[in-house]
Amino acid sequence: MTSVLHKRFPKGSVLFNQGDVGDCAYLIDQGRIAIAVERQGKLVPVNILSSGELFGEMALLDGAPRAATATALDDTLVTVITLEQIQERMNNADPVLRLMMGMLLDRLRGILRGKPGSMRTVSTLDTKAQQAAIDRIKIETELRQAVDKRQFVVFYQPIVSLPDGLVVGFEGLVRWQHPEKGLIAPDHFIDITEQSGLIVELGAWVTERACEDLLRLQTWHQKPIFVSINISARQIADSDLAQKMADIARRVGVQPSKIKLEITESLLANNQGTLCWIEDSRTQGFSVALDDFGTGYSSLSYLHKLPIETLKIDRSFVTSMLKTPRSMAIMRALLRITQDLQIQAIAEGIDDASELKTLCELGCGFGQGYLIARPLPIADAVNLLKTSKGRIALPL
Ligand code: C2E
Ligand code: CA
Ligand code: CA
């Protein structure tokens, strides 16, 4: 609970002194406040604030003592802003912004003291968090350059029908080809590209690459195959995304029906925009898959309402299925629902022969996982199709 409090200060009264511990900030409702700093033993006025202005916030933001003295010039009414109101916001703020704010406050305190060069290092972050924020700025800058220079590669993990091992499609999974560090997995950078908006450009590039590679893969398979592309929340925020992706596909010469767009289940939870996006994508001819099913907002109730064609059952379900009878019961029920609703089920992360065997017994239609094949560079994926003639021998 945030507490909002009004306080009245008579003309001439001191609200706080320089050096005091700060536990609240103030918003002036009526009256005027003089701000003064002590220099060589004298109070020097630096500002006069009036109705609608905020003061005393610096000490709340960085926890350092008050940088100035505040005195009421009139009978003054203020709204008190408590530390907890600010702290909640600070804790949720982007660490990079917090770092920058901490530095700005340091500088401002130096200027107020008349010693801009002699800054203390007061920070709104501890040293570890500060280093993390600096690393974060560096990696974001590197990523920006990497997107410009197209330093990425898409790997392809086969998706097969069960139990015959026929390759029905591939999931495109991006990697960062770092000039010094080598291949970097998406878990280390996708969220940064999402938060910085870089995912929009990267996603368009992945789409184009995946379409081109699908054409190559298809020439080595007699049956029609699809390629799956992962879409993140930030991309969906662009209301023209489906149209733009369809334009890319057509330019490359791929029908959108050969492309499956994977969105995570959690995006559905509170987002009307996601539902519109699914409709748009279907109108453009794409098929839509619900990824990581079981990890997010696991309500089955919306399944029948959505025009989705595929459910990707998360690896955690596949792993736990053989460990507890309860998980097995959930898996069985889930597969039955997908069959009743005629939704394709793809079990993800199959890395064990007993998991594969059980999924086949439960009637799971499709699977993907290290046991079947790892994500592969395009040349290896083509080779796999050539050598297997489009059917991977499963260890059943
Ligand atoms: P995801 O969509 O759930 O992709 C499946 C991840 O599981 C892949 O990790 C894959 O390598 C891994 N995997 C597959 N089979 C197995 C298995 O048997 N065992 C285990 N332990 N793991 C398995 P990867 O390639 O590191 O991708 C991680 C995540 O990065 C993806 O999770 C996806 O959310 C995201 N991602 C990848 N490429 C893109 C992209 O182009 N765009 C967006 N927005 N996200 C992407
Ligand atoms: Ca996926
Ligand atoms: Ca997944």
Short mmCIF file of N, CA and C in Angstrom, two decimals, residues 133-224:
data_model
loop_
_atom_site.label_atom_id
_atom_site.label_comp_id
_atom_site.label_asym_id
_atom_site.label_seq_id
_atom_site.Cartn_x
_atom_site.Cartn_y
_atom_site.Cartn_z
N ALA A 133 25.16 -3.92 -15.23
CA ALA A 133 24.55 -2.90 -16.09
C ALA A 133 25.54 -2.45 -17.16
N ILE A 134 26.82 -2.31 -16.78
CA ILE A 134 27.84 -1.89 -17.76
C ILE A 134 28.02 -2.99 -18.81
N ASP A 135 28.09 -4.26 -18.35
CA ASP A 135 28.21 -5.38 -19.29
C ASP A 135 27.04 -5.38 -20.27
N ARG A 136 25.89 -5.06 -19.70
CA ARG A 136 24.67 -5.07 -20.48
C ARG A 136 24.72 -4.01 -21.61
N ILE A 137 25.23 -2.82 -21.28
CA ILE A 137 25.36 -1.77 -22.29
C ILE A 137 26.32 -2.24 -23.39
N LYS A 138 27.43 -2.90 -22.94
CA LYS A 138 28.44 -3.35 -23.91
C LYS A 138 27.83 -4.38 -24.86
N ILE A 139 27.14 -5.36 -24.29
CA ILE A 139 26.61 -6.46 -25.12
C ILE A 139 25.52 -5.91 -26.07
N GLU A 140 24.76 -4.94 -25.57
CA GLU A 140 23.72 -4.37 -26.42
C GLU A 140 24.34 -3.62 -27.61
N THR A 141 25.44 -2.93 -27.34
CA THR A 141 26.13 -2.22 -28.41
C THR A 141 26.70 -3.22 -29.41
N GLU A 142 27.31 -4.29 -28.87
CA GLU A 142 27.87 -5.32 -29.75
C GLU A 142 26.77 -5.95 -30.60
N LEU A 143 25.62 -6.19 -29.96
CA LEU A 143 24.51 -6.82 -30.69
C LEU A 143 23.99 -5.92 -31.80
N ARG A 144 23.96 -4.62 -31.50
CA ARG A 144 23.50 -3.67 -32.51
C ARG A 144 24.40 -3.76 -33.75
N GLN A 145 25.71 -3.84 -33.49
CA GLN A 145 26.65 -3.96 -34.62
C GLN A 145 26.46 -5.30 -35.32
N ALA A 146 26.24 -6.35 -34.51
CA ALA A 146 26.08 -7.70 -35.07
C ALA A 146 24.86 -7.76 -36.00
N VAL A 147 23.78 -7.05 -35.59
CA VAL A 147 22.58 -7.04 -36.44
C VAL A 147 22.90 -6.30 -37.74
N ASP A 148 23.61 -5.18 -37.62
CA ASP A 148 23.98 -4.43 -38.84
C ASP A 148 24.83 -5.27 -39.77
N LYS A 149 25.77 -6.05 -39.16
CA LYS A 149 26.70 -6.82 -39.98
C LYS A 149 26.19 -8.23 -40.28
N ARG A 150 24.98 -8.53 -39.81
CA ARG A 150 24.38 -9.86 -40.04
C ARG A 150 25.27 -10.98 -39.51
N GLN A 151 25.78 -10.80 -38.28
CA GLN A 151 26.64 -11.84 -37.69
C GLN A 151 25.83 -12.94 -37.02
N PHE A 152 24.86 -13.46 -37.73
CA PHE A 152 24.02 -14.50 -37.15
C PHE A 152 23.92 -15.68 -38.11
N VAL A 153 23.53 -16.81 -37.55
CA VAL A 153 23.33 -17.98 -38.39
C VAL A 153 22.10 -18.71 -37.85
N VAL A 154 21.34 -19.32 -38.75
CA VAL A 154 20.17 -20.06 -38.29
C VAL A 154 20.46 -21.56 -38.39
N PHE A 155 20.27 -22.26 -37.28
CA PHE A 155 20.39 -23.72 -37.25
C PHE A 155 18.98 -24.30 -37.42
N TYR A 156 18.93 -25.55 -37.86
CA TYR A 156 17.63 -26.18 -38.10
C TYR A 156 17.53 -27.51 -37.38
N GLN A 157 16.51 -27.62 -36.53
CA GLN A 157 16.30 -28.89 -35.83
C GLN A 157 15.11 -29.61 -36.48
N PRO A 158 15.34 -30.86 -36.94
CA PRO A 158 14.25 -31.59 -37.59
C PRO A 158 13.09 -31.88 -36.64
N ILE A 159 11.89 -31.83 -37.20
CA ILE A 159 10.68 -32.25 -36.48
C ILE A 159 10.16 -33.45 -37.26
N VAL A 160 9.96 -34.55 -36.56
CA VAL A 160 9.59 -35.79 -37.28
C VAL A 160 8.23 -36.29 -36.83
N SER A 161 7.59 -37.08 -37.72
CA SER A 161 6.34 -37.70 -37.29
C SER A 161 6.70 -38.97 -36.52
N LEU A 162 5.84 -39.28 -35.55
CA LEU A 162 6.08 -40.46 -34.69
C LEU A 162 5.06 -41.54 -35.05
N PRO A 163 5.42 -42.79 -35.11
CA PRO A 163 6.76 -43.31 -34.78
C PRO A 163 7.65 -43.54 -36.00
N ASP A 164 7.24 -43.03 -37.20
CA ASP A 164 7.99 -43.45 -38.39
C ASP A 164 9.24 -42.62 -38.70
N GLY A 165 9.44 -41.49 -38.01
CA GLY A 165 10.67 -40.72 -38.19
C GLY A 165 10.70 -39.87 -39.46
N LEU A 166 9.57 -39.78 -40.16
CA LEU A 166 9.54 -38.95 -41.37
C LEU A 166 9.72 -37.48 -41.00
N VAL A 167 10.66 -36.83 -41.67
CA VAL A 167 10.89 -35.40 -41.37
C VAL A 167 9.73 -34.59 -41.97
N VAL A 168 9.02 -33.85 -41.11
CA VAL A 168 7.90 -33.05 -41.61
C VAL A 168 8.25 -31.56 -41.64
N GLY A 169 9.30 -31.20 -40.93
CA GLY A 169 9.67 -29.78 -40.92
C GLY A 169 10.94 -29.57 -40.10
N PHE A 170 11.31 -28.30 -40.00
CA PHE A 170 12.50 -27.92 -39.23
C PHE A 170 12.17 -26.67 -38.43
N GLU A 171 12.70 -26.62 -37.20
CA GLU A 171 12.58 -25.36 -36.44
C GLU A 171 13.85 -24.55 -36.64
N GLY A 172 13.69 -23.31 -37.07
CA GLY A 172 14.84 -22.42 -37.24
C GLY A 172 15.22 -21.83 -35.89
N LEU A 173 16.48 -21.99 -35.51
CA LEU A 173 16.96 -21.49 -34.20
C LEU A 173 18.21 -20.65 -34.43
N VAL A 174 18.11 -19.40 -34.07
CA VAL A 174 19.18 -18.46 -34.40
C VAL A 174 20.36 -18.59 -33.43
N ARG A 175 21.56 -18.36 -33.93
CA ARG A 175 22.78 -18.27 -33.11
C ARG A 175 23.54 -17.01 -33.51
N TRP A 176 24.25 -16.46 -32.54
CA TRP A 176 25.06 -15.27 -32.81
C TRP A 176 26.48 -15.75 -33.10
N GLN A 177 26.95 -15.38 -34.30
CA GLN A 177 28.31 -15.77 -34.67
C GLN A 177 29.26 -14.66 -34.25
N HIS A 178 29.69 -14.73 -32.98
CA HIS A 178 30.50 -13.65 -32.43
C HIS A 178 31.93 -13.77 -32.97
N PRO A 179 32.52 -12.64 -33.46
CA PRO A 179 33.85 -12.73 -34.09
C PRO A 179 34.93 -13.29 -33.16
N GLU A 180 34.83 -13.04 -31.85
CA GLU A 180 35.85 -13.60 -30.93
C GLU A 180 35.33 -14.77 -30.11
N LYS A 181 34.09 -14.68 -29.67
CA LYS A 181 33.59 -15.70 -28.73
C LYS A 181 33.00 -16.92 -29.42
N GLY A 182 32.87 -16.88 -30.73
CA GLY A 182 32.29 -18.03 -31.44
C GLY A 182 30.77 -18.02 -31.38
N LEU A 183 30.17 -19.22 -31.53
CA LEU A 183 28.71 -19.28 -31.58
C LEU A 183 28.10 -19.06 -30.20
N ILE A 184 27.14 -18.15 -30.13
CA ILE A 184 26.48 -17.87 -28.85
C ILE A 184 25.01 -18.28 -28.95
N ALA A 185 24.56 -19.03 -27.95
CA ALA A 185 23.18 -19.55 -27.96
C ALA A 185 22.17 -18.42 -27.72
N PRO A 186 20.96 -18.57 -28.27
CA PRO A 186 19.96 -17.49 -28.17
C PRO A 186 19.57 -17.13 -26.75
N ASP A 187 19.65 -18.08 -25.83
CA ASP A 187 19.30 -17.76 -24.44
C ASP A 187 20.15 -16.62 -23.88
N HIS A 188 21.34 -16.41 -24.47
CA HIS A 188 22.23 -15.35 -23.97
C HIS A 188 21.97 -13.99 -24.61
N PHE A 189 21.16 -13.95 -25.66
CA PHE A 189 21.00 -12.63 -26.28
C PHE A 189 19.58 -12.29 -26.74
N ILE A 190 18.70 -13.27 -26.88
CA ILE A 190 17.37 -12.95 -27.42
C ILE A 190 16.63 -11.94 -26.54
N ASP A 191 16.71 -12.12 -25.21
CA ASP A 191 15.96 -11.18 -24.37
C ASP A 191 16.51 -9.76 -24.49
N ILE A 192 17.82 -9.64 -24.73
CA ILE A 192 18.40 -8.29 -24.90
C ILE A 192 17.91 -7.68 -26.21
N THR A 193 17.82 -8.52 -27.25
CA THR A 193 17.32 -7.97 -28.52
C THR A 193 15.85 -7.60 -28.40
N GLU A 194 15.13 -8.32 -27.52
CA GLU A 194 13.73 -7.98 -27.32
C GLU A 194 13.60 -6.65 -26.61
N GLN A 195 14.34 -6.49 -25.52
CA GLN A 195 14.22 -5.26 -24.73
C GLN A 195 14.73 -4.04 -25.48
N SER A 196 15.68 -4.25 -26.38
CA SER A 196 16.24 -3.10 -27.09
C SER A 196 15.53 -2.86 -28.42
N GLY A 197 14.61 -3.75 -28.76
CA GLY A 197 13.89 -3.58 -30.03
C GLY A 197 14.63 -4.16 -31.22
N LEU A 198 15.89 -4.62 -31.00
CA LEU A 198 16.69 -5.16 -32.11
C LEU A 198 16.05 -6.41 -32.72
N ILE A 199 15.20 -7.07 -31.95
CA ILE A 199 14.57 -8.31 -32.42
C ILE A 199 13.75 -8.06 -33.70
N VAL A 200 13.28 -6.84 -33.88
CA VAL A 200 12.45 -6.55 -35.06
C VAL A 200 13.28 -6.78 -36.32
N GLU A 201 14.48 -6.20 -36.34
CA GLU A 201 15.35 -6.36 -37.51
C GLU A 201 15.90 -7.78 -37.59
N LEU A 202 16.30 -8.31 -36.42
CA LEU A 202 16.84 -9.67 -36.41
C LEU A 202 15.77 -10.67 -36.87
N GLY A 203 14.55 -10.48 -36.39
CA GLY A 203 13.45 -11.39 -36.73
C GLY A 203 13.17 -11.37 -38.24
N ALA A 204 13.24 -10.19 -38.84
CA ALA A 204 13.01 -10.09 -40.28
C ALA A 204 14.11 -10.84 -41.03
N TRP A 205 15.33 -10.70 -40.52
CA TRP A 205 16.46 -11.41 -41.16
C TRP A 205 16.29 -12.93 -41.03
N VAL A 206 15.92 -13.39 -39.83
CA VAL A 206 15.72 -14.83 -39.60
C VAL A 206 14.63 -15.35 -40.55
N THR A 207 13.57 -14.57 -40.71
CA THR A 207 12.47 -14.99 -41.58
C THR A 207 12.96 -15.19 -43.02
N GLU A 208 13.73 -14.23 -43.49
CA GLU A 208 14.22 -14.31 -44.86
C GLU A 208 15.15 -15.51 -45.04
N ARG A 209 16.07 -15.64 -44.07
CA ARG A 209 17.03 -16.75 -44.10
C ARG A 209 16.31 -18.10 -44.08
N ALA A 210 15.32 -18.21 -43.18
CA ALA A 210 14.60 -19.48 -43.02
C ALA A 210 13.82 -19.81 -44.29
N CYS A 211 13.26 -18.80 -44.95
CA CYS A 211 12.53 -19.05 -46.20
C CYS A 211 13.49 -19.54 -47.27
N GLU A 212 14.64 -18.87 -47.39
CA GLU A 212 15.62 -19.29 -48.40
C GLU A 212 16.09 -20.72 -48.12
N ASP A 213 16.36 -21.01 -46.84
CA ASP A 213 16.85 -22.34 -46.50
C ASP A 213 15.77 -23.41 -46.68
N LEU A 214 14.51 -23.03 -46.47
CA LEU A 214 13.43 -24.00 -46.69
C LEU A 214 13.43 -24.47 -48.15
N LEU A 215 13.66 -23.51 -49.06
CA LEU A 215 13.69 -23.88 -50.48
C LEU A 215 14.78 -24.92 -50.73
N ARG A 216 15.95 -24.72 -50.10
CA ARG A 216 17.06 -25.69 -50.26
C ARG A 216 16.68 -27.04 -49.68
N LEU A 217 16.12 -27.02 -48.47
CA LEU A 217 15.78 -28.27 -47.78
C LEU A 217 14.72 -29.04 -48.57
N GLN A 218 13.75 -28.28 -49.08
CA GLN A 218 12.64 -28.95 -49.78
C GLN A 218 13.12 -29.72 -51.01
N THR A 219 14.19 -29.24 -51.66
CA THR A 219 14.65 -29.95 -52.87
C THR A 219 15.18 -31.35 -52.54
N TRP A 220 15.48 -31.60 -51.26
CA TRP A 220 15.99 -32.92 -50.87
C TRP A 220 14.94 -33.76 -50.16
N HIS A 221 13.69 -33.36 -50.26
CA HIS A 221 12.63 -34.13 -49.60
C HIS A 221 11.45 -34.27 -50.56
N GLN A 222 10.94 -35.50 -50.64
CA GLN A 222 9.82 -35.70 -51.57
C GLN A 222 8.50 -35.20 -51.01
N LYS A 223 8.39 -35.25 -49.69
CA LYS A 223 7.14 -34.78 -49.06
C LYS A 223 7.26 -33.29 -48.72
N PRO A 224 6.13 -32.56 -48.73
CA PRO A 224 6.22 -31.14 -48.37
C PRO A 224 6.64 -30.94 -46.91
#
